[in-house]
XYZ file of C-alpha atoms in Angstrom:
726
model
C -18.567 80.596 45.572
C -21.392 79.847 43.154
C -20.430 77.326 40.470
C -21.141 79.079 37.173
C -20.460 77.980 33.604
C -17.413 80.249 33.622
C -16.046 78.640 36.786
C -16.514 75.190 35.249
C -14.764 76.266 32.054
C -11.868 77.810 33.999
C -11.347 74.409 35.614
C -10.885 72.781 32.209
C -14.167 70.885 32.382
C -16.760 70.577 29.625
C -20.481 71.223 30.383
C -21.314 67.535 29.944
C -18.483 66.581 32.292
C -19.910 68.893 34.930
C -23.316 67.268 34.525
C -21.654 63.898 34.998
C -20.024 65.128 38.228
C -23.396 66.195 39.614
C -24.888 62.839 38.681
C -22.061 60.883 40.330
C -22.172 62.733 43.645
C -25.957 63.356 43.463
C -25.620 67.089 44.180
C -23.819 70.278 43.211
C -20.115 70.171 44.079
C -18.570 72.963 46.074
C -15.517 74.806 44.724
C -13.062 72.507 46.483
C -14.752 69.413 45.100
C -14.878 70.948 41.635
C -11.133 71.612 41.829
C -10.496 68.007 42.850
C -12.545 66.701 39.926
C -10.744 69.097 37.596
C -7.384 67.751 38.732
C -8.335 64.075 38.506
C -10.262 64.287 35.251
C -7.684 66.146 33.211
C -5.715 64.334 30.511
C -2.547 64.250 32.594
C -4.126 62.211 35.382
C -7.054 60.358 33.803
C -5.719 59.535 30.310
C -9.307 59.984 29.158
C -8.437 60.397 25.468
C -5.599 57.887 25.315
C -6.726 55.016 27.523
C -8.586 53.146 24.772
C -5.418 53.032 22.672
C -2.813 52.520 25.387
C -4.450 49.283 26.527
C -3.342 47.679 23.248
C 0.365 48.031 24.006
C 2.275 44.880 25.019
C 3.275 45.190 28.669
C 4.469 41.750 29.740
C 7.242 39.242 29.211
C 9.376 37.014 31.417
C 11.430 39.985 32.631
C 8.560 42.304 33.619
C 7.757 42.497 37.340
C 5.509 45.557 37.125
C 4.055 47.150 34.027
C 2.037 50.371 33.583
C -0.232 51.453 36.419
C 2.350 52.144 39.104
C 4.730 55.029 39.674
C 7.273 53.332 37.388
C 7.904 50.075 35.557
C 9.980 47.257 37.074
C 12.050 44.645 35.244
C 14.019 41.661 36.525
C 17.699 41.571 35.523
C 18.608 38.470 37.539
C 20.353 37.814 40.867
C 17.447 39.458 42.763
C 18.231 42.755 40.999
C 15.471 44.893 39.543
C 15.593 48.004 37.381
C 12.841 50.586 37.927
C 12.383 53.279 35.283
C 10.012 55.774 33.713
C 9.913 58.841 31.472
C 7.542 61.800 31.860
C 6.918 65.176 30.285
C 7.181 68.634 31.795
C 6.531 70.505 28.558
C 4.141 73.268 29.512
C 5.894 74.288 32.753
C 9.252 74.397 30.961
C 7.962 76.702 28.257
C 6.521 79.097 30.828
C 9.445 78.994 33.277
C 12.290 76.975 31.688
C 14.634 76.556 34.658
C 12.059 75.494 37.258
C 9.953 73.621 34.722
C 12.887 71.439 33.697
C 14.266 71.127 37.231
C 10.973 69.964 38.726
C 10.521 67.582 35.804
C 13.744 65.908 36.921
C 12.681 65.969 40.571
C 9.289 64.460 39.799
C 10.607 61.553 37.768
C 13.211 60.792 40.440
C 10.458 60.520 43.057
C 8.534 58.117 40.824
C 11.555 55.833 40.917
C 12.668 55.986 44.546
C 9.051 55.829 45.733
C 9.152 52.205 44.610
C 12.232 51.353 46.621
C 14.937 51.983 44.041
C 18.062 54.060 44.422
C 18.221 56.203 41.282
C 21.362 55.524 39.256
C 20.836 57.493 36.045
C 18.948 60.379 34.449
C 18.243 60.931 30.763
C 16.340 63.557 28.814
C 14.787 64.295 25.445
C 14.445 68.024 24.801
C 13.012 69.703 21.705
C 13.163 73.390 20.854
C 12.036 75.680 18.057
C 14.230 77.012 15.278
C 17.548 78.387 16.468
C 16.736 81.733 14.845
C 13.509 81.992 16.866
C 13.885 84.786 19.428
C 12.760 82.555 22.315
C 14.911 79.527 21.598
C 18.204 80.669 23.084
C 16.686 81.593 26.461
C 14.539 78.459 26.585
C 17.516 76.265 25.729
C 19.734 77.877 28.362
C 17.038 77.706 31.027
C 16.078 74.082 30.404
C 19.648 72.794 30.244
C 20.531 74.719 33.407
C 17.442 73.359 35.169
C 18.215 69.753 34.229
C 21.846 70.079 35.227
C 21.139 72.089 38.357
C 18.699 69.570 39.839
C 20.537 66.399 38.801
C 23.961 67.682 39.818
C 22.771 68.884 43.221
C 20.980 65.676 44.131
C 23.950 63.623 42.972
C 22.443 61.478 40.201
C 24.378 61.305 36.912
C 22.705 62.565 33.728
C 24.173 60.041 31.316
C 22.363 60.382 27.986
C 19.794 62.320 26.024
C 18.939 64.109 22.827
C 18.497 67.771 21.874
C 16.618 68.668 18.686
C 15.469 71.838 16.950
C 12.490 72.262 14.636
C 10.048 75.052 13.886
C 7.145 72.875 15.085
C 8.340 73.522 18.671
C 8.614 77.325 18.339
C 5.642 77.879 20.635
C 5.651 74.617 22.566
C 8.932 73.042 23.575
C 9.225 69.469 24.823
C 11.085 68.543 28.001
C 10.927 64.808 28.738
C 12.872 63.452 31.724
C 13.705 59.797 32.373
C 15.025 58.224 35.566
C 16.435 54.754 36.153
C 16.900 53.097 39.532
C 18.215 49.842 40.987
C 16.405 47.853 43.671
C 16.182 44.421 45.272
C 13.350 42.716 43.402
C 11.981 41.391 46.694
C 11.784 44.896 48.173
C 9.556 46.738 45.709
C 7.056 49.215 47.175
C 3.658 49.953 45.680
C 0.965 52.602 46.042
C -1.981 50.316 46.844
C -3.475 51.111 50.260
C -4.304 48.160 52.534
C -6.227 47.948 55.787
C -8.705 50.223 57.605
C -7.730 52.807 60.236
C -4.121 52.838 59.078
C -2.140 56.054 59.562
C -1.869 58.293 56.509
C 1.359 60.251 56.830
C 2.545 63.381 55.037
C 6.356 63.598 54.710
C 8.852 65.946 53.080
C 8.572 69.656 52.364
C 5.825 72.007 53.409
C 2.931 72.869 51.113
C 2.885 76.237 49.357
C 0.867 77.931 46.670
C 3.179 76.978 43.792
C 1.936 74.624 41.111
C -1.795 75.024 41.755
C -3.619 73.825 38.627
C -0.327 72.537 37.223
C -1.838 69.262 36.009
C -4.831 71.032 34.515
C -2.583 73.566 32.802
C -0.727 70.679 31.172
C -4.031 69.527 29.663
C -4.756 72.688 27.697
C -3.248 74.470 24.731
C -1.269 77.642 25.115
C -2.500 80.989 23.877
C -1.205 84.544 23.864
C -1.734 84.678 27.652
C 0.516 81.727 28.495
C 2.943 83.929 30.415
C 0.215 84.516 32.993
C 0.414 80.841 33.961
C 3.776 81.159 35.765
C 2.158 80.613 39.204
C 1.154 77.128 38.026
C 4.834 76.145 37.701
C 6.285 74.290 40.660
C 9.499 75.336 42.420
C 12.015 72.608 43.172
C 14.665 72.124 45.849
C 17.112 69.303 44.984
C 18.787 69.416 48.395
C 15.475 68.689 50.119
C 14.751 65.962 47.579
C 18.086 64.338 48.458
C 17.075 64.297 52.133
C 13.631 62.921 51.240
C 15.122 60.186 49.098
C 17.537 59.047 51.806
C 14.821 59.143 54.484
C 12.426 57.079 52.358
C 15.100 54.532 51.438
C 16.059 54.222 55.114
C 12.435 53.643 56.145
C 12.088 51.049 53.378
C 14.730 48.875 54.994
C 12.195 48.182 57.747
C 8.762 46.580 57.322
C 6.880 49.763 58.213
C 5.427 50.849 54.872
C 2.122 49.497 53.585
C 2.047 51.834 50.584
C 3.748 54.984 49.391
C 2.962 57.527 46.704
C 4.695 60.625 45.369
C 2.694 63.859 45.470
C 3.273 64.688 41.812
C 0.701 66.029 39.370
C -2.384 67.199 41.312
C -0.428 66.873 44.558
C -2.243 65.613 47.615
C -5.406 65.050 45.583
C -3.992 62.495 43.158
C -1.800 60.706 45.709
C -4.643 60.172 48.179
C -7.184 59.164 45.516
C -4.839 56.765 43.724
C -3.782 55.015 46.922
C -7.346 54.625 48.154
C -8.760 53.512 44.807
C -6.149 50.820 44.235
C -6.908 49.426 47.686
C -10.716 49.705 47.305
C -10.723 51.905 50.408
C -11.609 55.408 51.492
C -9.409 58.071 53.039
C -10.131 60.744 55.629
C -7.737 63.693 55.790
C -7.668 66.531 58.316
C -6.427 69.544 56.376
C -5.664 71.452 59.585
C -2.679 69.154 59.988
C -1.107 69.851 56.579
C 2.316 71.516 57.052
C 2.028 74.819 55.168
C 4.793 77.284 54.412
C 2.351 80.116 53.658
C -0.277 81.613 55.919
C -4.018 81.201 55.574
C -3.923 78.554 52.896
C -7.369 77.325 51.943
C -8.429 73.677 51.547
C -8.596 74.304 47.798
C -4.982 75.471 47.731
C -3.739 72.659 49.937
C -5.383 69.929 47.884
C -4.327 71.291 44.485
C -0.853 72.562 45.327
C 1.944 70.821 43.452
C 4.693 71.878 45.820
C 7.633 69.560 45.313
C 9.517 67.030 47.446
C 6.469 65.560 49.228
C 5.240 61.996 49.793
C 2.175 60.270 51.198
C 2.793 57.090 53.180
C 0.452 54.569 54.784
C 2.140 52.906 57.734
C 1.686 49.691 59.627
C 0.104 50.174 63.047
C 2.636 50.926 65.776
C 5.391 51.996 63.360
C 4.647 55.716 63.512
C 7.161 56.712 66.189
C 10.018 54.798 64.608
C 9.260 56.318 61.215
C 9.032 59.817 62.668
C 12.494 59.501 64.189
C 13.917 58.783 60.731
C 12.310 61.857 59.171
C 13.237 64.015 62.151
C 16.840 62.937 61.671
C 16.703 64.123 58.050
C 15.005 67.392 59.132
C 11.799 66.719 57.201
C 8.149 67.120 58.097
C 6.396 63.983 59.339
C 2.712 64.472 60.149
C -0.121 61.983 60.523
C -2.830 63.772 58.537
C -5.502 61.117 58.376
C -6.465 57.477 58.175
C -7.756 54.894 55.764
C -11.473 54.112 55.958
C -13.981 51.602 54.605
C -16.234 54.355 53.197
C -14.680 54.357 49.707
C -14.834 58.159 49.887
C -12.320 60.983 50.009
C -13.423 62.890 53.092
C -11.711 66.179 53.909
C -12.008 67.965 57.248
C -11.092 71.613 57.873
C -11.764 73.550 61.069
C -14.002 70.743 62.329
C -16.153 70.818 59.201
C -16.539 68.277 56.423
C -15.512 70.375 53.417
C -15.420 67.629 50.765
C -16.940 64.161 50.572
C -16.449 62.461 47.221
C -16.760 58.797 46.176
C -13.285 57.610 45.247
C -14.424 55.757 42.131
C -16.039 58.934 40.745
C -12.554 60.445 40.646
C -10.867 57.436 39.100
C -12.640 54.554 37.383
C -15.723 56.643 36.574
C -13.761 59.505 35.048
C -14.694 60.130 31.415
C -13.187 57.828 28.805
C -13.377 59.120 25.231
C -13.299 57.114 22.032
C -12.438 60.153 19.997
C -12.913 60.283 16.274
C -9.679 59.867 14.361
C -8.560 60.020 10.756
C -6.247 57.433 9.251
C -3.094 58.834 7.645
C -2.503 58.241 3.962
C 0.831 56.732 3.039
C 2.610 59.655 1.357
C 3.637 59.524 -2.257
C 7.289 59.684 -3.203
C 7.265 63.099 -4.870
C 10.834 64.333 -4.799
C 13.584 62.574 -6.739
C 17.244 63.396 -6.394
C 17.788 63.681 -10.161
C 15.422 66.662 -10.289
C 17.268 68.672 -7.628
C 20.159 71.093 -7.951
C 23.476 69.290 -7.755
C 25.784 69.752 -4.765
C 29.305 68.553 -4.065
C 29.319 65.541 -1.746
C 31.829 67.096 0.660
C 29.795 70.316 0.915
C 26.633 68.343 1.758
C 28.382 66.383 4.494
C 29.921 69.496 6.072
C 26.604 71.352 5.988
C 24.863 68.498 7.832
C 27.610 68.050 10.423
C 27.612 71.777 11.165
C 23.808 72.049 11.492
C 22.078 72.572 14.842
C 20.627 69.052 14.928
C 23.839 67.224 14.025
C 26.488 69.366 15.627
C 28.529 68.348 18.639
C 26.319 68.757 21.753
C 29.077 68.371 24.345
C 28.483 71.988 25.364
C 25.191 70.712 26.812
C 26.386 67.453 28.309
C 29.356 69.162 29.962
C 26.845 70.955 32.185
C 25.664 67.603 33.518
C 27.616 65.545 36.030
C 27.809 62.213 34.223
C 30.221 60.419 36.535
C 28.876 61.025 40.054
C 28.330 57.702 41.905
C 31.274 56.330 39.879
C 29.252 53.656 38.054
C 29.012 55.305 34.628
C 30.994 53.212 32.144
C 29.849 54.814 28.884
C 28.332 58.305 28.859
C 26.710 60.780 26.457
C 27.867 60.692 22.849
C 27.511 56.958 22.297
C 24.506 55.071 20.930
C 23.521 54.354 24.533
C 24.951 55.014 27.984
C 26.169 52.162 30.191
C 25.849 52.132 33.987
C 27.428 49.445 36.109
C 25.227 47.777 38.703
C 27.047 48.713 41.878
C 29.275 45.947 43.245
C 28.107 43.582 40.496
C 29.773 42.277 37.354
C 26.944 43.424 35.099
C 25.546 46.651 33.706
C 22.543 48.198 32.035
C 22.441 50.278 28.878
C 19.949 53.138 28.515
C 18.887 55.374 25.644
C 16.193 57.885 24.617
C 15.108 58.363 21.010
C 12.533 60.197 18.903
C 11.843 60.836 15.222
C 9.111 63.426 14.786
C 9.605 63.901 11.029
C 9.030 60.209 10.350
C 5.952 60.195 12.597
C 4.530 63.275 10.914
C 4.996 61.740 7.466
C 3.354 58.448 8.449
C 2.620 57.860 12.145
C 2.312 54.073 11.874
C 5.731 53.682 10.259
C 7.245 56.348 12.507
C 6.023 54.528 15.617
C 7.674 51.331 14.403
C 10.887 53.109 13.526
C 11.508 54.795 16.828
C 11.157 51.521 18.758
C 13.552 49.851 16.329
C 16.058 52.696 16.645
C 15.991 52.310 20.427
C 16.566 48.579 19.951
C 19.563 49.180 17.649
C 21.129 51.718 19.990
C 21.156 49.193 22.838
C 22.464 46.431 20.582
C 25.292 48.701 19.419
C 26.780 48.872 22.932
C 26.451 45.142 23.534
C 23.212 45.145 25.536
C 20.263 42.824 25.166
C 17.150 45.055 24.934
C 14.616 44.261 27.681
C 11.863 46.881 27.903
C 10.855 50.446 27.144
C 9.118 53.416 28.666
C 7.454 55.999 26.447
C 6.510 59.652 26.574
C 3.881 60.379 23.931
C 3.905 64.066 22.982
C 1.043 65.129 20.718
C -1.226 68.045 19.922
C -4.937 68.496 20.611
C -6.707 65.100 20.845
C -10.044 66.751 20.029
C -8.714 67.228 16.488
C -9.406 63.981 14.542
C -6.184 64.352 12.535
C -4.103 64.679 15.709
C -5.961 61.809 17.335
C -5.208 59.751 14.244
C -1.516 60.508 14.577
C -1.682 59.282 18.156
C -3.677 56.128 17.408
C -1.448 55.085 14.515
C 1.788 55.848 16.367
C 0.551 53.540 19.131
C -0.170 50.850 16.525
C 3.370 51.156 15.213
C 4.903 51.040 18.681
C 2.737 48.002 19.487
C 3.799 46.076 16.384
C 7.490 46.747 16.949
C 7.414 45.936 20.663
C 5.538 42.688 20.051
C 7.883 41.475 17.332
C 11.048 42.383 19.214
C 9.709 41.166 22.617
C 10.444 44.639 23.928
C 7.428 45.548 26.118
C 6.224 48.906 27.422
C 6.399 48.955 31.239
C 5.683 52.613 32.011
C 5.065 55.920 30.345
C 3.244 59.189 30.019
C 0.921 60.927 27.568
C 1.248 64.648 26.936
C -1.559 66.138 24.836
C -2.434 69.718 23.940
C 1.102 70.580 22.894
C 0.406 73.591 20.772
C -0.416 77.278 20.748
C -3.417 78.943 19.137
C -4.413 75.685 17.456
C -0.989 75.168 15.886
C 0.058 71.685 17.049
C 3.505 70.153 17.299
C 4.543 67.229 15.118
C 3.689 63.878 16.724
C 6.698 63.158 18.918
C 6.674 59.844 20.742
C 9.868 59.453 22.766
C 11.127 55.969 23.597
C 13.340 55.259 26.597
C 15.004 51.866 26.264
C 16.776 49.663 28.825
C 19.004 46.708 28.030
C 21.157 44.299 30.017
C 24.871 43.577 29.736
C 25.045 40.407 31.791
C 28.813 40.397 32.135
C 31.084 43.401 31.933
C 34.237 42.905 29.955
C 35.358 45.783 27.810
C 32.251 47.714 26.793
C 31.858 48.323 23.114
C 31.061 51.720 21.604
C 31.355 53.435 18.225
C 34.925 54.714 18.655
C 37.358 53.264 16.145
C 39.972 51.277 18.044
C 42.788 50.582 15.590
C 44.444 51.627 12.364
C 44.071 49.317 9.371
C 40.951 47.511 10.561
C 37.960 47.036 8.270
C 34.549 48.749 8.363
C 31.686 46.441 7.448
C 28.175 47.708 6.695
C 25.572 45.213 7.905
C 22.128 45.320 6.310
C 20.810 46.137 2.841
C 21.047 49.683 1.481
C 18.340 50.860 -0.933
C 19.045 54.599 -0.784
C 15.875 55.984 0.844
C 16.145 59.803 0.857
C 12.558 60.949 1.464
C 12.175 62.464 4.972
C 15.960 62.274 5.292
C 18.329 64.704 6.943
C 19.982 65.144 3.547
C 16.796 66.427 1.923
C 15.911 68.558 4.947
C 19.282 70.247 5.467
C 20.425 70.560 1.856
C 17.162 71.283 0.059
C 14.738 72.241 2.884
C 12.486 69.391 1.754
C 10.419 67.097 3.929
C 8.035 65.133 1.756
C 7.309 61.584 0.786
C 7.281 58.498 3.017
C 9.654 57.566 5.819
C 11.852 54.486 5.268
C 10.096 51.132 5.548
C 10.578 48.864 8.560
C 11.306 45.171 8.067
C 10.937 43.488 11.476
C 12.533 40.248 10.306
C 15.681 42.067 9.253
C 15.677 44.298 12.335
C 15.623 41.354 14.714
C 17.908 39.109 12.716
C 20.492 41.834 12.112
C 20.370 43.018 15.726
C 20.610 39.549 17.254
C 23.548 38.733 15.001
C 25.434 41.942 15.789
C 24.933 41.203 19.489
C 26.314 37.705 18.927
C 29.401 39.149 17.207
C 29.917 41.550 20.121
C 29.570 38.821 22.744
C 32.032 36.635 20.853
C 34.468 39.583 20.730
C 34.708 39.452 16.957
C 34.191 43.186 16.412
C 35.999 46.191 17.880
C 33.272 48.841 17.601
C 29.697 49.198 16.411
C 27.359 52.009 15.440
C 23.780 51.962 14.208
C 22.909 53.887 11.052
C 20.050 56.296 11.524
C 19.696 60.051 11.044
C 21.972 61.237 8.217
C 22.676 57.789 6.801
C 25.906 55.808 6.586
C 28.227 58.733 5.854
C 27.156 60.671 8.956
C 27.518 57.520 11.075
C 30.998 56.949 9.628
C 31.939 60.567 10.347
C 30.724 60.200 13.952
C 32.892 57.109 14.405
C 35.848 58.973 13.006
C 35.419 62.234 14.927
C 34.864 60.589 18.301
C 37.980 58.439 18.021
C 40.329 60.711 16.036
C 40.946 57.889 13.596
C 40.282 58.407 9.937
C 38.486 56.104 7.506
C 39.253 55.462 3.840
C 35.829 54.725 2.349
C 35.456 52.883 -0.949
C 32.502 53.317 -3.248
C 30.430 50.124 -3.289
C 30.813 48.041 -6.424
C 27.078 48.012 -7.200
C 26.555 51.674 -6.443
C 23.582 53.259 -8.196
C 23.907 56.760 -6.765
C 26.545 58.115 -4.406
C 24.182 60.371 -2.419
C 21.440 57.772 -2.113
C 23.837 55.130 -0.870
C 25.627 57.211 1.747
C 22.879 59.607 2.880
C 19.945 57.178 2.547
C 18.244 56.316 5.835
C 17.300 52.686 5.241
C 16.622 50.997 8.566
C 18.035 47.924 10.299
C 21.672 48.714 9.471
C 24.904 48.824 11.475
C 28.544 49.732 10.931
C 31.081 47.472 12.651
C 34.854 47.647 12.921
C 36.553 44.282 12.362
C 40.194 43.274 12.655
C 41.414 41.603 9.448
C 42.254 38.463 11.437
C 38.570 38.119 12.449
C 37.034 39.025 9.093
C 36.516 35.447 7.928
C 34.663 34.506 11.149
C 32.501 37.634 10.974
C 31.571 37.090 7.323
C 30.741 33.428 8.007
C 28.428 34.390 10.891
C 26.691 36.949 8.684
C 26.341 34.466 5.837
C 24.999 31.750 8.168
C 22.280 34.192 9.269
C 21.505 35.336 5.709
C 22.527 38.921 6.401
C 23.624 41.200 3.578
C 26.925 42.952 4.218
C 29.560 45.049 2.473
C 33.146 45.934 3.333
C 33.135 49.661 2.694
C 36.281 51.022 4.297
C 39.516 50.692 6.221
C 40.623 52.740 9.219
C 43.629 55.029 8.979
C 45.314 57.967 10.641
C 44.399 61.616 10.230
C 42.031 61.682 7.234
C 38.375 60.943 6.580
C 37.963 60.297 2.871
C 35.670 58.930 0.204
C 37.887 57.707 -2.609
C 37.507 59.863 -5.694
C 35.367 62.475 -3.927
C 37.062 64.136 -0.949
C 39.690 63.878 1.766
C 39.211 65.835 5.045
C 41.578 66.052 7.979
C 39.914 64.809 11.210
C 40.598 68.117 12.945
C 38.784 69.991 10.164
C 35.879 67.550 10.412
C 35.618 68.157 14.166
C 35.835 71.912 13.650
C 32.883 71.728 11.284
C 30.969 69.615 13.796
C 31.611 72.221 16.525
C 30.779 75.186 14.318
C 27.128 75.648 15.206
C 27.758 75.927 18.922
C 30.548 78.462 18.534
C 28.391 80.581 16.247
C 25.221 80.439 18.366
């Protein structure tokens, strides 16, 4: 086929990029080579628009074994135990084909984790949909949730936490971010770097089909009115085969056979072979006649760009081939030596005794385009709306309206579709600030959470970036875990738009500042650009996946009230920030003004002190205050436990709505027995932390003295209302 301008454009390449390809290889590429460049130079694989900003993120501390650059991040949690984790997007495929898009997103992130030698122990997700009244939302929601549950349940990995949000910005571009967490021996971590010449390159797993071709490239382009035509680019997953692949790989890893191993994820065989060779400063020769195919007459182009699932590429030590093959035969999986490593530093592809591609490895990796795109700095928004100028509403009515809204309703109808207890190590599951998973046969656990705040990031990306890291931090603290590290999935619109690029750059700055101050580094992640349709971009939506350590399991803490007649203490200063709040959005359909300010000193001091109180067993329960303010957090504590709370108005109250619905950051609610109150207050005073006793627990009723009294059952009914009506 002649390479025309149209062919180049259809491969997602710009004219200047094509000229660069010709210069690098000193000739015209053939169609296969063009396809390979297209796959490796897209945003999903090359990070060409984000790389200059991502390099500024903090990625190291004493706990980090492996930061960004591998299949997943690795942290040390002591006693030779390591936690391996990562989050990735599968946004475009899930919008086109929700079940398979979501399912293969789960499958892909699981492979990233067990490829490195870890047994996966938990799955999480962050999913965003359009307005509930949008005609597509219901089907997309059902398909995505079914896909997540179907894959995770079948493979036998618990889905322990997540978030589901609705906003009109996602009407034409939903977000499906999947996170996986695994446990490994820190001395048995496996990497993708190839080593040695003439080593066997082995294809294992499922056969290659025509599904998913151009999947990575499709994820690096905006949607348009023809997006439905892209269904063939969506991969098809098989969780039962993935289970076999996982067990076979983990069995092989017990031996010293593997030099390097890489998942065939985005861009399939192309990316896995190139990445392995490049990291090892080697070349790779592959005989495409040996590729196990499930469809007849597949071309080299199709084989190299297929994103068929449940496949791995392994480089083995010499003489280990037969032993390894026996393992994969036992698990009824393909095991084929398809090539060898070379010293040519080229990707050389053979088909029917002909050399059909011969490309310098560095031209596909280190010499891929890197763009310093123009970006516009966001202005800090003015505080336009004031509560006194808005129509008055009864306090009780406002609370009920928020609790019965799509974003704040009970989501157990989703989580009930996920097996949260398989493997029997889940201690605290969905519905808490973070989930807790016991390290098998050990007296310690990890806490995990995923968080996002698109409205804050849209209002002011720098502040929003700070906030979402801090919220992740607080969620881990609230279950008694010491935060260790994060992974991030950065969902943004078109990076060629300076405003969008500015949102990205400033969000990264905010994430950087927060991670540095809290010693909470980024060890893995993913960038998803071009989330939009017909030039209408989503709100900037960075998603943070956090991991913390509970070094000794006693009785895990959560936000359920434990006793009658204990005290509720609010930790942290309340100023009554309502701009960008849930209260303004749900009650008045207003989203203007700045997000709440972040004070790192208070965040760290308050968090460290709450963790100290938890470890000293001075508090019964804890809950961070975030979306919806203190009153929504109090209601959540009450509803989850079926204990009521009698809430007193603070003595220095300026405005009832500002105090209880304000979303000031760095705050917690803790339940304290009266016998421990003196010790708790002394600890808070010694650490210069503002606090207020705002309530006492009771039976049956949730009440704000002088304003309302609601039976707990009625409160729960309101919280379940949206689901029953949808």
